[in-house]
Structure formats: structure tokens, C-alpha cells
mmCIF file of N, CA and C in Angstrom:
data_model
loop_
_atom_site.group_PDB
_atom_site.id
_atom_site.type_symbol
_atom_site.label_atom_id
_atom_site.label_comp_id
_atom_site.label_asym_id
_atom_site.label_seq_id
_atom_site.Cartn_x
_atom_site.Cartn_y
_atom_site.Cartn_z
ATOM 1 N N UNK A 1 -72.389 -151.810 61.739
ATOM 2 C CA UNK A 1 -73.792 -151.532 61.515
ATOM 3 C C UNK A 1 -74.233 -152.334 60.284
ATOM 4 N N UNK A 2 -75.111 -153.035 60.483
ATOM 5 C CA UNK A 2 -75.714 -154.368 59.163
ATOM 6 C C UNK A 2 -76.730 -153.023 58.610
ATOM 7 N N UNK A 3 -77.064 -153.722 57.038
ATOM 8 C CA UNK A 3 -77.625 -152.738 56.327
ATOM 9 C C UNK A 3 -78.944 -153.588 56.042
ATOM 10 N N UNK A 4 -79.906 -153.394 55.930
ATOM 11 C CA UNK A 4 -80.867 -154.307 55.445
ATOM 12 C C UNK A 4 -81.178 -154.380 53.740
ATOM 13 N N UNK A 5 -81.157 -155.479 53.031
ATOM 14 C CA UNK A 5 -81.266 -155.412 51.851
ATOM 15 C C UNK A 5 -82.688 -155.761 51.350
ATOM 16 N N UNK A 6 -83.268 -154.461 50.388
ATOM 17 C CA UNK A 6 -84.555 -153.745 49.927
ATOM 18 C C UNK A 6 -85.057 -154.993 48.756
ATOM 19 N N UNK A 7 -85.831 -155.640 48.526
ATOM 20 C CA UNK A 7 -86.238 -155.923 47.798
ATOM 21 C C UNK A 7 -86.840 -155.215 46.539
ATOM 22 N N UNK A 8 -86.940 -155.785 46.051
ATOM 23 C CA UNK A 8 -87.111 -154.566 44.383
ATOM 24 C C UNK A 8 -89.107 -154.171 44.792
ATOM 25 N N UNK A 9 -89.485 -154.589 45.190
ATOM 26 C CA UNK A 9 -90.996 -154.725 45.954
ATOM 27 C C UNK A 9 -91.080 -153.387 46.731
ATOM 28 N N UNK A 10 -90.489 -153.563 47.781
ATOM 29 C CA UNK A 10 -89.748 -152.036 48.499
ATOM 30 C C UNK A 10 -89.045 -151.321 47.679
ATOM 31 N N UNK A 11 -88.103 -151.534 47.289
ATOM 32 C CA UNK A 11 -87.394 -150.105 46.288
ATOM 33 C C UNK A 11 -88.403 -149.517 45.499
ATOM 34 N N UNK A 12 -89.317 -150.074 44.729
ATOM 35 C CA UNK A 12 -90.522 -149.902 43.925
ATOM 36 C C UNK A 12 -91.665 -149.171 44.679
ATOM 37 N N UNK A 13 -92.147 -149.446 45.957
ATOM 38 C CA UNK A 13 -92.869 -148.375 47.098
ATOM 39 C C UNK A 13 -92.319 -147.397 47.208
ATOM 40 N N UNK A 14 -90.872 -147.496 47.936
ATOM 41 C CA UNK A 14 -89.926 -146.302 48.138
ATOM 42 C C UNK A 14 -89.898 -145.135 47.102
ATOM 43 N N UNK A 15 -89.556 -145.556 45.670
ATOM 44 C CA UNK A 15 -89.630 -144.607 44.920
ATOM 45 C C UNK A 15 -90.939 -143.672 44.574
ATOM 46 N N UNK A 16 -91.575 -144.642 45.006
ATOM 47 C CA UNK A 16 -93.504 -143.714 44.439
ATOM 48 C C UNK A 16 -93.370 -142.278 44.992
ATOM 49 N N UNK A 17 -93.716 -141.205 44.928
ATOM 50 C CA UNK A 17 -94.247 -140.406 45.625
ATOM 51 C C UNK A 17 -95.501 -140.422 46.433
ATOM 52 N N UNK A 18 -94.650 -140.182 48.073
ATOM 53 C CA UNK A 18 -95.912 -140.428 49.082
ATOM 54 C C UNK A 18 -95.187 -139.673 50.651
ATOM 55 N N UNK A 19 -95.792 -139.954 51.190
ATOM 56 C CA UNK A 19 -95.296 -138.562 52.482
ATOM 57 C C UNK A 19 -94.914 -140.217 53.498
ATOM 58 N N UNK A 20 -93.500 -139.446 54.420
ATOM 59 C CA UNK A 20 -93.403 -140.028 55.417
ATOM 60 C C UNK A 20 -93.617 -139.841 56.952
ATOM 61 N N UNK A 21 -93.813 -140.628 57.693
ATOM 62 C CA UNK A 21 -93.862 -140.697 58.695
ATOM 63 C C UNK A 21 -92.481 -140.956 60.369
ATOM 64 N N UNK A 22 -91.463 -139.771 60.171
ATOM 65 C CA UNK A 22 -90.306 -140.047 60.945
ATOM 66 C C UNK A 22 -90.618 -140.131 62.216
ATOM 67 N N UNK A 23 -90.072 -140.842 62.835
ATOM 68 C CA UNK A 23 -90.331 -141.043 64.375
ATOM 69 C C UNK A 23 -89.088 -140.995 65.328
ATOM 70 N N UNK A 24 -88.843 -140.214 65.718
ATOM 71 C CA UNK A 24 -87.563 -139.408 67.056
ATOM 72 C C UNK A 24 -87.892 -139.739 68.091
ATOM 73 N N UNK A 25 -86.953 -139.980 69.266
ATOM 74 C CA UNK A 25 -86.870 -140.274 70.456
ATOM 75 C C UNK A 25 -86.982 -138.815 70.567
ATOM 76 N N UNK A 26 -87.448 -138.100 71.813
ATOM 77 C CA UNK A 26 -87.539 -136.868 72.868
ATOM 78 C C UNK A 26 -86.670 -137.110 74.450
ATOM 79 N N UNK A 27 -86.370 -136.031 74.682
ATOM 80 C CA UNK A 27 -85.073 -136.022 75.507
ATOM 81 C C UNK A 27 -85.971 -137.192 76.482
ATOM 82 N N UNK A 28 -87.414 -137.326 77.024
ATOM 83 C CA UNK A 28 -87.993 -137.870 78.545
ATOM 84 C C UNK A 28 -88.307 -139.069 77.742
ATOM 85 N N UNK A 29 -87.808 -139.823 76.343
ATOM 86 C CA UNK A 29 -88.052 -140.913 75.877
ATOM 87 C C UNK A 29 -89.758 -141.043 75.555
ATOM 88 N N UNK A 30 -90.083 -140.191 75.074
ATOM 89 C CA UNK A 30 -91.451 -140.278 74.338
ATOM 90 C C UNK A 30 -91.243 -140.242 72.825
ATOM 91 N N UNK A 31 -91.688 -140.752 71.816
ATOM 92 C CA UNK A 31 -91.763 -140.703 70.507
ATOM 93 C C UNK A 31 -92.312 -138.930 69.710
ATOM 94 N N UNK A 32 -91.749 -138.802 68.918
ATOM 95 C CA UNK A 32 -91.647 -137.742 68.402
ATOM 96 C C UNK A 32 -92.323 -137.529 67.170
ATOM 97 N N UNK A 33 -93.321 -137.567 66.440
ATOM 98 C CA UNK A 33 -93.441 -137.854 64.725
ATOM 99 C C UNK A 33 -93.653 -136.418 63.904
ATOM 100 N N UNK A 34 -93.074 -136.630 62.862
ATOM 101 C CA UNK A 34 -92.962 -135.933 62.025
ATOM 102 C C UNK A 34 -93.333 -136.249 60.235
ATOM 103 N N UNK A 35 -93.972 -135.691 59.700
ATOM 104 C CA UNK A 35 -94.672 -136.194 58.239
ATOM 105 C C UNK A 35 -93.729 -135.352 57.794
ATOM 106 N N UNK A 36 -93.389 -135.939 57.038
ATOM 107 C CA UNK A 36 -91.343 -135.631 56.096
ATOM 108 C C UNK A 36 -91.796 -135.897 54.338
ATOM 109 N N UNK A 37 -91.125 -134.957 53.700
ATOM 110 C CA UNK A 37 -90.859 -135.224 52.303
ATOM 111 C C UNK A 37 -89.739 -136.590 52.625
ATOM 112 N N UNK A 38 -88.948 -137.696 51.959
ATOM 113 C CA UNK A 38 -88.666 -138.502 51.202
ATOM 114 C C UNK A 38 -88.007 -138.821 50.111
ATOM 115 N N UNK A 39 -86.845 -139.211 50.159
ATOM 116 C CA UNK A 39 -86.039 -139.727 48.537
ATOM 117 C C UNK A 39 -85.348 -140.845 49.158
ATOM 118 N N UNK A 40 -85.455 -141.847 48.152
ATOM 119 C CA UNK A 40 -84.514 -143.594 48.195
ATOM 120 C C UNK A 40 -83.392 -143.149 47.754
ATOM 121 N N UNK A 41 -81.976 -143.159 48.289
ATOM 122 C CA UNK A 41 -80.561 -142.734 47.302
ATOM 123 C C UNK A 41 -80.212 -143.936 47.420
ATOM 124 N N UNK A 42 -79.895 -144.810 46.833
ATOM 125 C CA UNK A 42 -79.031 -146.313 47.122
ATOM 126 C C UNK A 42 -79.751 -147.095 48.108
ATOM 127 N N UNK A 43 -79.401 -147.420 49.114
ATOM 128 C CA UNK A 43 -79.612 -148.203 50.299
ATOM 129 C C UNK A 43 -79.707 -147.165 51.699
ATOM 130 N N UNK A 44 -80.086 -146.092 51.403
ATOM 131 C CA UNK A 44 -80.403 -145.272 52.228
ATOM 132 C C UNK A 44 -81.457 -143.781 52.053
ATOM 133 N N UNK A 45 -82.109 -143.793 53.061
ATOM 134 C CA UNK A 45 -83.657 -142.457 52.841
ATOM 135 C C UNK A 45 -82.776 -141.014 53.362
ATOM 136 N N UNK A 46 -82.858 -140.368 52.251
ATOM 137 C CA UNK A 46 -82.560 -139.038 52.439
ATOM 138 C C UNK A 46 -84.071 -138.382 52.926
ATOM 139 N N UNK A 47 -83.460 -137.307 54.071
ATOM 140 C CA UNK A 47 -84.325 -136.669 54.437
ATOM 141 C C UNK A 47 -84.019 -135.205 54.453
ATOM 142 N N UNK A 48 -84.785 -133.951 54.906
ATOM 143 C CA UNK A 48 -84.497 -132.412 55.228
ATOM 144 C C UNK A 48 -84.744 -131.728 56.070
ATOM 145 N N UNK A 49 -84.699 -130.921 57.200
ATOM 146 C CA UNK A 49 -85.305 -130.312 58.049
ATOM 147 C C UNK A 49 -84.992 -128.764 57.768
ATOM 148 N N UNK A 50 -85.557 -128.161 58.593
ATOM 149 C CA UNK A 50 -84.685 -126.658 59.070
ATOM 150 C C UNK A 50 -84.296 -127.035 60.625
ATOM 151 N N UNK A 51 -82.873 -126.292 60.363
ATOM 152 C CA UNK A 51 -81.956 -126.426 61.695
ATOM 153 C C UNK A 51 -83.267 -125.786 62.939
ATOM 154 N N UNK A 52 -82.585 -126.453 64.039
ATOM 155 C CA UNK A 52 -83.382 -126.155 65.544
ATOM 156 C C UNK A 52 -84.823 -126.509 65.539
ATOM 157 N N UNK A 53 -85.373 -127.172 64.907
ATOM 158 C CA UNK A 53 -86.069 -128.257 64.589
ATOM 159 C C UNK A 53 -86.165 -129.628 66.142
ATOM 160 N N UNK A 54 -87.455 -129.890 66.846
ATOM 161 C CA UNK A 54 -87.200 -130.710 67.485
ATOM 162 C C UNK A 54 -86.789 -131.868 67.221
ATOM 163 N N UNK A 55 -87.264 -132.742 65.871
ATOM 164 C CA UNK A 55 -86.570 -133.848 65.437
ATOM 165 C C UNK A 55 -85.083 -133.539 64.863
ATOM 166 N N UNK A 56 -84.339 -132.415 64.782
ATOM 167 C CA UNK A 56 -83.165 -131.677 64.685
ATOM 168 C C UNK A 56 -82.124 -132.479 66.128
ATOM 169 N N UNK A 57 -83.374 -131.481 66.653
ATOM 170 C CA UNK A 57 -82.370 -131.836 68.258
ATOM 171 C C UNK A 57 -82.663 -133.488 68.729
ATOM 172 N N UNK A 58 -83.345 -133.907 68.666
ATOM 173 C CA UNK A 58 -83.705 -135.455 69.221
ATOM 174 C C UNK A 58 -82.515 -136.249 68.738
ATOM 175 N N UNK A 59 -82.355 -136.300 67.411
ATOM 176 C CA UNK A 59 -81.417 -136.932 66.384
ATOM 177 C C UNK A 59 -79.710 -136.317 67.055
ATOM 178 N N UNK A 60 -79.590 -135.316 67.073
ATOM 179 C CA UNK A 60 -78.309 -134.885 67.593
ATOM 180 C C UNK A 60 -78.339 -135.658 68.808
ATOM 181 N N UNK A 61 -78.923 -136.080 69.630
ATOM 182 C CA UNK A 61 -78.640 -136.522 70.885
ATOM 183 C C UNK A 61 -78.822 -138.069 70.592
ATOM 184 N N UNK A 62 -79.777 -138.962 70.289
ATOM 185 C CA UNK A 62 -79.956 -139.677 69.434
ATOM 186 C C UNK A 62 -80.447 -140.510 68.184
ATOM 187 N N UNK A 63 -79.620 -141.042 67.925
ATOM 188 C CA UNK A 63 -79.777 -140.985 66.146
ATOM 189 C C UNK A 63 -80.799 -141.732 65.735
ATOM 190 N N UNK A 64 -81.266 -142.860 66.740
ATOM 191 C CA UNK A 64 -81.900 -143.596 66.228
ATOM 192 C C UNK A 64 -83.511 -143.472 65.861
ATOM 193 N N UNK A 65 -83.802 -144.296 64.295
ATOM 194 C CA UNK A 65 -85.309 -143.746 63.704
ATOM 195 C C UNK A 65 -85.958 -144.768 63.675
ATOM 196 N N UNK A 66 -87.270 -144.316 63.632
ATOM 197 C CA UNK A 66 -88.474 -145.575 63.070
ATOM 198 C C UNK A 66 -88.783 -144.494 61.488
ATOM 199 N N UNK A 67 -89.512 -145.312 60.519
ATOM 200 C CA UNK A 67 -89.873 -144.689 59.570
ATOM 201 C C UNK A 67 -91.305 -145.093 59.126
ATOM 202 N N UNK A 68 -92.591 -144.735 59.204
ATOM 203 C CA UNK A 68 -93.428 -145.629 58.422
ATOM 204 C C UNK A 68 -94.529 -145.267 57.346
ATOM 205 N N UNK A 69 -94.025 -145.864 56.150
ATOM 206 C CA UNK A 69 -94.758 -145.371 55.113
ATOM 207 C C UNK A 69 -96.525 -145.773 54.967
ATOM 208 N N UNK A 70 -97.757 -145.289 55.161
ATOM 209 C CA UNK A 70 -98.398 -146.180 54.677
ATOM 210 C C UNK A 70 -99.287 -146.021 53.190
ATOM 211 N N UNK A 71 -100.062 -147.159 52.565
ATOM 212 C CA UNK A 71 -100.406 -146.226 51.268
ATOM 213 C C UNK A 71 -101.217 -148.037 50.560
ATOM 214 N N UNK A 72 -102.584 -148.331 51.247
ATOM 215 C CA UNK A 72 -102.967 -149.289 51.245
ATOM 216 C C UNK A 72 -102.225 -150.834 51.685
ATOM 217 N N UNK A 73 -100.801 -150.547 51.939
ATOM 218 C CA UNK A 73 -100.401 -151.553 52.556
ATOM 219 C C UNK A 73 -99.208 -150.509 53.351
ATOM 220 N N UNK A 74 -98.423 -150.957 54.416
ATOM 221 C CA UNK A 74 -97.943 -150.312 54.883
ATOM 222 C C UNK A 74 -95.698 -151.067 55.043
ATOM 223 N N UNK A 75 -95.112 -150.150 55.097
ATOM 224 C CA UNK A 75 -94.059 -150.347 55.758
ATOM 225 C C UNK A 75 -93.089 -149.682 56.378
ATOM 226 N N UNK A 76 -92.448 -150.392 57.232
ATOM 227 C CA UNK A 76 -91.492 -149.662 58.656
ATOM 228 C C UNK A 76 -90.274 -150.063 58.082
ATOM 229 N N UNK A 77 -89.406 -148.840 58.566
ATOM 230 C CA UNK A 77 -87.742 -149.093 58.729
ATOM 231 C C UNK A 77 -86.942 -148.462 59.676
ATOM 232 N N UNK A 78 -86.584 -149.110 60.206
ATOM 233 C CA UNK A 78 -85.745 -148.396 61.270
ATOM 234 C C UNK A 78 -84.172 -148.251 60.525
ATOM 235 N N UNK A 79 -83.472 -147.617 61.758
ATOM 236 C CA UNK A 79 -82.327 -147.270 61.118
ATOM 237 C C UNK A 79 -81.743 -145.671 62.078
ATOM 238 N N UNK A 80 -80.680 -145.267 61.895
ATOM 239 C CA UNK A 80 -79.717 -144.458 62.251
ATOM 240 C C UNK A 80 -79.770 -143.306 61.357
ATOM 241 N N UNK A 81 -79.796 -142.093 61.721
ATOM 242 C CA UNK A 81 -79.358 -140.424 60.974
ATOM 243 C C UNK A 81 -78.411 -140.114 61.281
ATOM 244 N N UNK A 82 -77.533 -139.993 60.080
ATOM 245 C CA UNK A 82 -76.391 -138.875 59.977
ATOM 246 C C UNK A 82 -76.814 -137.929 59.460
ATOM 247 N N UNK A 83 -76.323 -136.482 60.231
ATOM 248 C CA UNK A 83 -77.006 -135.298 59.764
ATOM 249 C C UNK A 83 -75.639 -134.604 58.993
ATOM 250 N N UNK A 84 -76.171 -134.236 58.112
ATOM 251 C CA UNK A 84 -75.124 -133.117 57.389
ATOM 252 C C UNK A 84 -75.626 -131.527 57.351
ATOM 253 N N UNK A 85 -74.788 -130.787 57.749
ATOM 254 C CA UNK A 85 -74.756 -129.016 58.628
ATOM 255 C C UNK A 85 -74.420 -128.475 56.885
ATOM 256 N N UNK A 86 -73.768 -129.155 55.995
ATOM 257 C CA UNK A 86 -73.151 -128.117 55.605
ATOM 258 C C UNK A 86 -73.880 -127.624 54.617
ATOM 259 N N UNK A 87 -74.044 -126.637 54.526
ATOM 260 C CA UNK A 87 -75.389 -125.912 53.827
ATOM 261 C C UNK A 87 -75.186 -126.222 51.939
ATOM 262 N N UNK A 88 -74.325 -126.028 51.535
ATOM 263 C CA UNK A 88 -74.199 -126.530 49.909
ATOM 264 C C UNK A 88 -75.406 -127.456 49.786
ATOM 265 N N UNK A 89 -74.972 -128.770 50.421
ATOM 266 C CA UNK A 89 -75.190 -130.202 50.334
ATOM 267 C C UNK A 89 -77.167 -129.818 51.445
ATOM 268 N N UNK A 90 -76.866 -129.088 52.450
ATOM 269 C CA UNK A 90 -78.593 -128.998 52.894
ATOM 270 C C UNK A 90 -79.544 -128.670 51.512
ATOM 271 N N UNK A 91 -78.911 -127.569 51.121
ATOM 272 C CA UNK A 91 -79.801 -126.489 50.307
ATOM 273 C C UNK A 91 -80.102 -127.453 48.973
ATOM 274 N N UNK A 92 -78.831 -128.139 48.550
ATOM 275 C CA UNK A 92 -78.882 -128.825 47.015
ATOM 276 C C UNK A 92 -80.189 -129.886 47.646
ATOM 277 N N UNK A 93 -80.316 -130.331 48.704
ATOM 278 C CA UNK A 93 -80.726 -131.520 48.794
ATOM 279 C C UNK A 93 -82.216 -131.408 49.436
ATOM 280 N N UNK A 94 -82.300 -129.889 49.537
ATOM 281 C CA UNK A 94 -83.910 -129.855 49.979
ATOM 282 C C UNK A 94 -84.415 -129.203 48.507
ATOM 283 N N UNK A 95 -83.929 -128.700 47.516
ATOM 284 C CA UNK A 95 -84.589 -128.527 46.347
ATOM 285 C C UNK A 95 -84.775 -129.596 45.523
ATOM 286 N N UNK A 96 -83.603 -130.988 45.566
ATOM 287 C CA UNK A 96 -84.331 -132.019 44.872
ATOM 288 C C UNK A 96 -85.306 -132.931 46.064
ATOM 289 N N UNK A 97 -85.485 -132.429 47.381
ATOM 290 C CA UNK A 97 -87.194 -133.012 47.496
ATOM 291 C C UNK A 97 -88.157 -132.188 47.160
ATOM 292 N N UNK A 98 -88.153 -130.924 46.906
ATOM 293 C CA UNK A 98 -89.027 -129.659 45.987
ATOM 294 C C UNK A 98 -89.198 -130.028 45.108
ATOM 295 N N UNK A 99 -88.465 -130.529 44.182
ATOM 296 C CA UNK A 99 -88.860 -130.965 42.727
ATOM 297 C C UNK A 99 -89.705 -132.562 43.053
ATOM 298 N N UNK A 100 -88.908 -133.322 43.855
ATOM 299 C CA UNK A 100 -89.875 -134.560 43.730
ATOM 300 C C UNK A 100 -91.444 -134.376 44.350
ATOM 301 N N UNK A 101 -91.934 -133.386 45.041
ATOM 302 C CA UNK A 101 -92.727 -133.255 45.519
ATOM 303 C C UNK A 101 -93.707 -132.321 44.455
ATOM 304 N N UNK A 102 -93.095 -131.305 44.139
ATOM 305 C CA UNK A 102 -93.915 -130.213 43.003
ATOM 306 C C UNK A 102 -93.295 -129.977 42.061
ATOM 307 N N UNK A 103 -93.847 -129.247 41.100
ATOM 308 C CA UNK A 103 -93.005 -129.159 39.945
ATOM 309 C C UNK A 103 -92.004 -128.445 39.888
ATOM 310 N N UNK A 104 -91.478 -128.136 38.880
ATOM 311 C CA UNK A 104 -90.007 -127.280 38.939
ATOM 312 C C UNK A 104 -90.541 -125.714 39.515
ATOM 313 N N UNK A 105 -91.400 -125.242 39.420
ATOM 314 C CA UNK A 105 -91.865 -123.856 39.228
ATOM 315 C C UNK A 105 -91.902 -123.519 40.412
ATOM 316 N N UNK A 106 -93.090 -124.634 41.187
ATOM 317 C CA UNK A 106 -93.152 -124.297 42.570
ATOM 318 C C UNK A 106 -91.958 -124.635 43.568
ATOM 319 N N UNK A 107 -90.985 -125.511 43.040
ATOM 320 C CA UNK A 107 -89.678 -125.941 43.843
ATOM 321 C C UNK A 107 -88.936 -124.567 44.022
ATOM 322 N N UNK A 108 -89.304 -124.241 42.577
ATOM 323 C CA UNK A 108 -88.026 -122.832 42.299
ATOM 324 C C UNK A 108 -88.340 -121.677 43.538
ATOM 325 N N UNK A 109 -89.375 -121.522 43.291
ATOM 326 C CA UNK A 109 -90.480 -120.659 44.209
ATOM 327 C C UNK A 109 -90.252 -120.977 45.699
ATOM 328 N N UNK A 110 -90.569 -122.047 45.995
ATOM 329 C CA UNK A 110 -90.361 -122.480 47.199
ATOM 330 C C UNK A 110 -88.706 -122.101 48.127
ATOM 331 N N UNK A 111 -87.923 -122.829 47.043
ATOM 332 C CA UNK A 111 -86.487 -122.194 47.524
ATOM 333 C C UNK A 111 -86.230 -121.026 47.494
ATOM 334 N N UNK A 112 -86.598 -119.949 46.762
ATOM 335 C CA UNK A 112 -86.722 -118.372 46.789
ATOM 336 C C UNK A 112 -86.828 -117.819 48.089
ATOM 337 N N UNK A 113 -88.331 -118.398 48.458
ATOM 338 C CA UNK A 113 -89.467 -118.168 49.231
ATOM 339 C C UNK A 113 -88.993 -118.442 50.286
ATOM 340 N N UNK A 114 -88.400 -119.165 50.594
ATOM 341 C CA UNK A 114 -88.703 -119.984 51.988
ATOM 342 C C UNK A 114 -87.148 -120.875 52.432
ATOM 343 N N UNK A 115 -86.937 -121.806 51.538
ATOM 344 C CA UNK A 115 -85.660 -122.511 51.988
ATOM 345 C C UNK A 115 -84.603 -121.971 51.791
ATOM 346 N N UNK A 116 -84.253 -121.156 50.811
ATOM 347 C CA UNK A 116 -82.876 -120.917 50.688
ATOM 348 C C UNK A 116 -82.561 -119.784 52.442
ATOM 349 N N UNK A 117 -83.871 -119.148 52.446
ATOM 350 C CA UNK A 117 -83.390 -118.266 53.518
ATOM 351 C C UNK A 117 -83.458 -118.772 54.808
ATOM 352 N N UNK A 118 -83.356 -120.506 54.980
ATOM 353 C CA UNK A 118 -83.500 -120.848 56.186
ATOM 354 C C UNK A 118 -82.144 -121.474 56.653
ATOM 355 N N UNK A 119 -81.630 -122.125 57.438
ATOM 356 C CA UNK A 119 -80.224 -123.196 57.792
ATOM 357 C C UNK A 119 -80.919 -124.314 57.811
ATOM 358 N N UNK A 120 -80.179 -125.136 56.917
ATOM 359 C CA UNK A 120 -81.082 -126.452 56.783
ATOM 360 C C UNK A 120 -79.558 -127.375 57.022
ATOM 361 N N UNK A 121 -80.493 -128.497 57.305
ATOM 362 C CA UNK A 121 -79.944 -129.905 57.926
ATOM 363 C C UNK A 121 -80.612 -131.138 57.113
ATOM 364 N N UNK A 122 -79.498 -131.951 56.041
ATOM 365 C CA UNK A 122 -80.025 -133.115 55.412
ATOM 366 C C UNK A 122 -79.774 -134.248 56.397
ATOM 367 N N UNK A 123 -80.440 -135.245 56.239
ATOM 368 C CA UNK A 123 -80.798 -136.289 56.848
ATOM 369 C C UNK A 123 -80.380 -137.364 55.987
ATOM 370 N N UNK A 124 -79.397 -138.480 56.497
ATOM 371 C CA UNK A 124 -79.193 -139.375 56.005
ATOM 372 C C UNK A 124 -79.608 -140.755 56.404
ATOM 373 N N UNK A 125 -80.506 -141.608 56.240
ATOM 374 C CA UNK A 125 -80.862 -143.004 57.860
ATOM 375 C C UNK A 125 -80.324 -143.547 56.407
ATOM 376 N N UNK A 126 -79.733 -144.752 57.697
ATOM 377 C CA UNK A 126 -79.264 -145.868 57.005
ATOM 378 C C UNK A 126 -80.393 -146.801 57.209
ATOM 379 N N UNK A 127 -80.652 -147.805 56.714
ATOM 380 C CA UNK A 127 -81.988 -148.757 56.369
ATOM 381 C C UNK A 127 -81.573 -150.174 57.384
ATOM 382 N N UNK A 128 -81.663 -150.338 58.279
ATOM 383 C CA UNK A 128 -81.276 -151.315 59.235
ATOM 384 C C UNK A 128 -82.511 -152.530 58.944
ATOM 385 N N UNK A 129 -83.395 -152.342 59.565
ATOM 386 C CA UNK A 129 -84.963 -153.171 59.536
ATOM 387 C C UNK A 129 -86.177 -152.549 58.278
ATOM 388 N N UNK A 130 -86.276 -154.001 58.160
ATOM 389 C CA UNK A 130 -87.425 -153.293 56.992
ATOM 390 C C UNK A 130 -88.770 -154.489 57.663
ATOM 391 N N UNK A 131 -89.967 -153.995 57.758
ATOM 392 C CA UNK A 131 -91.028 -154.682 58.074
ATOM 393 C C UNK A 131 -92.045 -154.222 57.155
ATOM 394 N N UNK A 132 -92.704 -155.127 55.860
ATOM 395 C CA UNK A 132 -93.431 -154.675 54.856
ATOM 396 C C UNK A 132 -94.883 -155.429 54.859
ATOM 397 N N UNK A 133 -95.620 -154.813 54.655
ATOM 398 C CA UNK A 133 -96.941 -155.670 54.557
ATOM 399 C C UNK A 133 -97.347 -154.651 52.853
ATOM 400 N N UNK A 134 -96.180 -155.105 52.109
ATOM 401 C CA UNK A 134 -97.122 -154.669 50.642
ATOM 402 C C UNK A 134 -97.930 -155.758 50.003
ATOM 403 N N UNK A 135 -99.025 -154.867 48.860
ATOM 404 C CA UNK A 135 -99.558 -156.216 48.376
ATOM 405 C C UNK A 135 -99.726 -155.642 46.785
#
């Protein structure tokens, strides 16, 4: 599997805070979208769901993603999800998109509230294609 390498242009979009746009295959091959929290870890977009989730199940069957950010200029990445079940690593990894999204207070709150008491599933795509129209 080739990795696509990010220009500091893209790594620099990537990091902003801004909402994404995931796109799943469906079992009858129709596109799936989903507006997703977002984090750049290295050379790959961490993502979060709650388990039984249709983009949950699409991805279990197959992996493959479109991604597209837009935000006066726009860009796509495709790429592959590895999902990780195991709840430590779900739970740690949907409170640091809580914090990147709101502040500590409402993250804290939020995981109280809502995530800790759910089964969550992190999302790993690897960055295959990158198509950028930044300016």
C-alpha cells in the first residue's frame, strides 16, 4: 500500500480546525457521507464513531474512503480504514477529538454525558491520494 506524501501546504489545512466530510461505500454500492470530527497523526487521519454505526458497518465490509475537506479552497484524500474495537484506545481517542473540537470543559462533559457510555470504534485511513485545490 503506497502512502501519499502531504505537503507542508496540506499538513498546514489538515491541522486547522474544520469538520470533515467521510465518504463509505453501502452494501448496493451507493456512497455513504458522513460530517466527522478530524485529527492529522503523522501521515494518517484519525477518526471516531460509535459502534453499529452505518459507516461502522460499510468500512467492516469495505475499507475503502474518500475524504473531503472544504474551507474556501477544497481537498480530497482517499485512502483505507483500520478500525480499532478496543475501547482504551476508542475512548482515549474520541476525547482528544472533544478537546480539539471544544474546550476542555465541554470535552469533559461530553465524555461524562455521552461517550464514555457508548462502544466506540477509532478510525485509522491511511492517506493514499491527495487532490488539493488550496490557495
Amino acid at each position: 500500500m503506497s502512502t501519499a506524501i502531504l505537503s507542508e501546504k496540506v499538513r498546514a489545512f489538515l491541522e486547522e480546525r474544520r469538520f470533515a466530510v467521510l465518504g463509505t461505500i453501502n452494501a448496493d454500492g451507493t456512497p455513504q457521507l458522513s460530517a466527522m470530527w478530524y485529527q492529522l497523526e503523522g501521515d494518517h487521519i484519525l477518526m471516531n464513531t460509535m459502534a453499529g454505526r452505518v459507516k461502522e458497518r460499510n468500512l467492516r465490509r469495505d475499507p475503502r474512503v474518500s475524504i473531503c475537506f472544504e474551507d474556501g479552497g477544497y481537498l480530497t484524500i482517499t485512502g483505507k480504514a483500520t478500525l480499532i474495537d478496543d475501547q482504551e484506545t476508542a475512548q482515549r481517542d474520541i476525547h482528544r477529538l472533544a478537546v480539539r473540537y471544544n474546550d476542555d470543559e465541554k470535552a469533559a462533559q461530553s465524555m461524562e454525558d455521552i461517550f464514555a457510555k457508548e462502544q466506540r470504534v477509532s478510525i485509522h485511513i491511511s492517506i493514499e491520494r491527495v487532490i488539493e485545490n488550496l490557495w
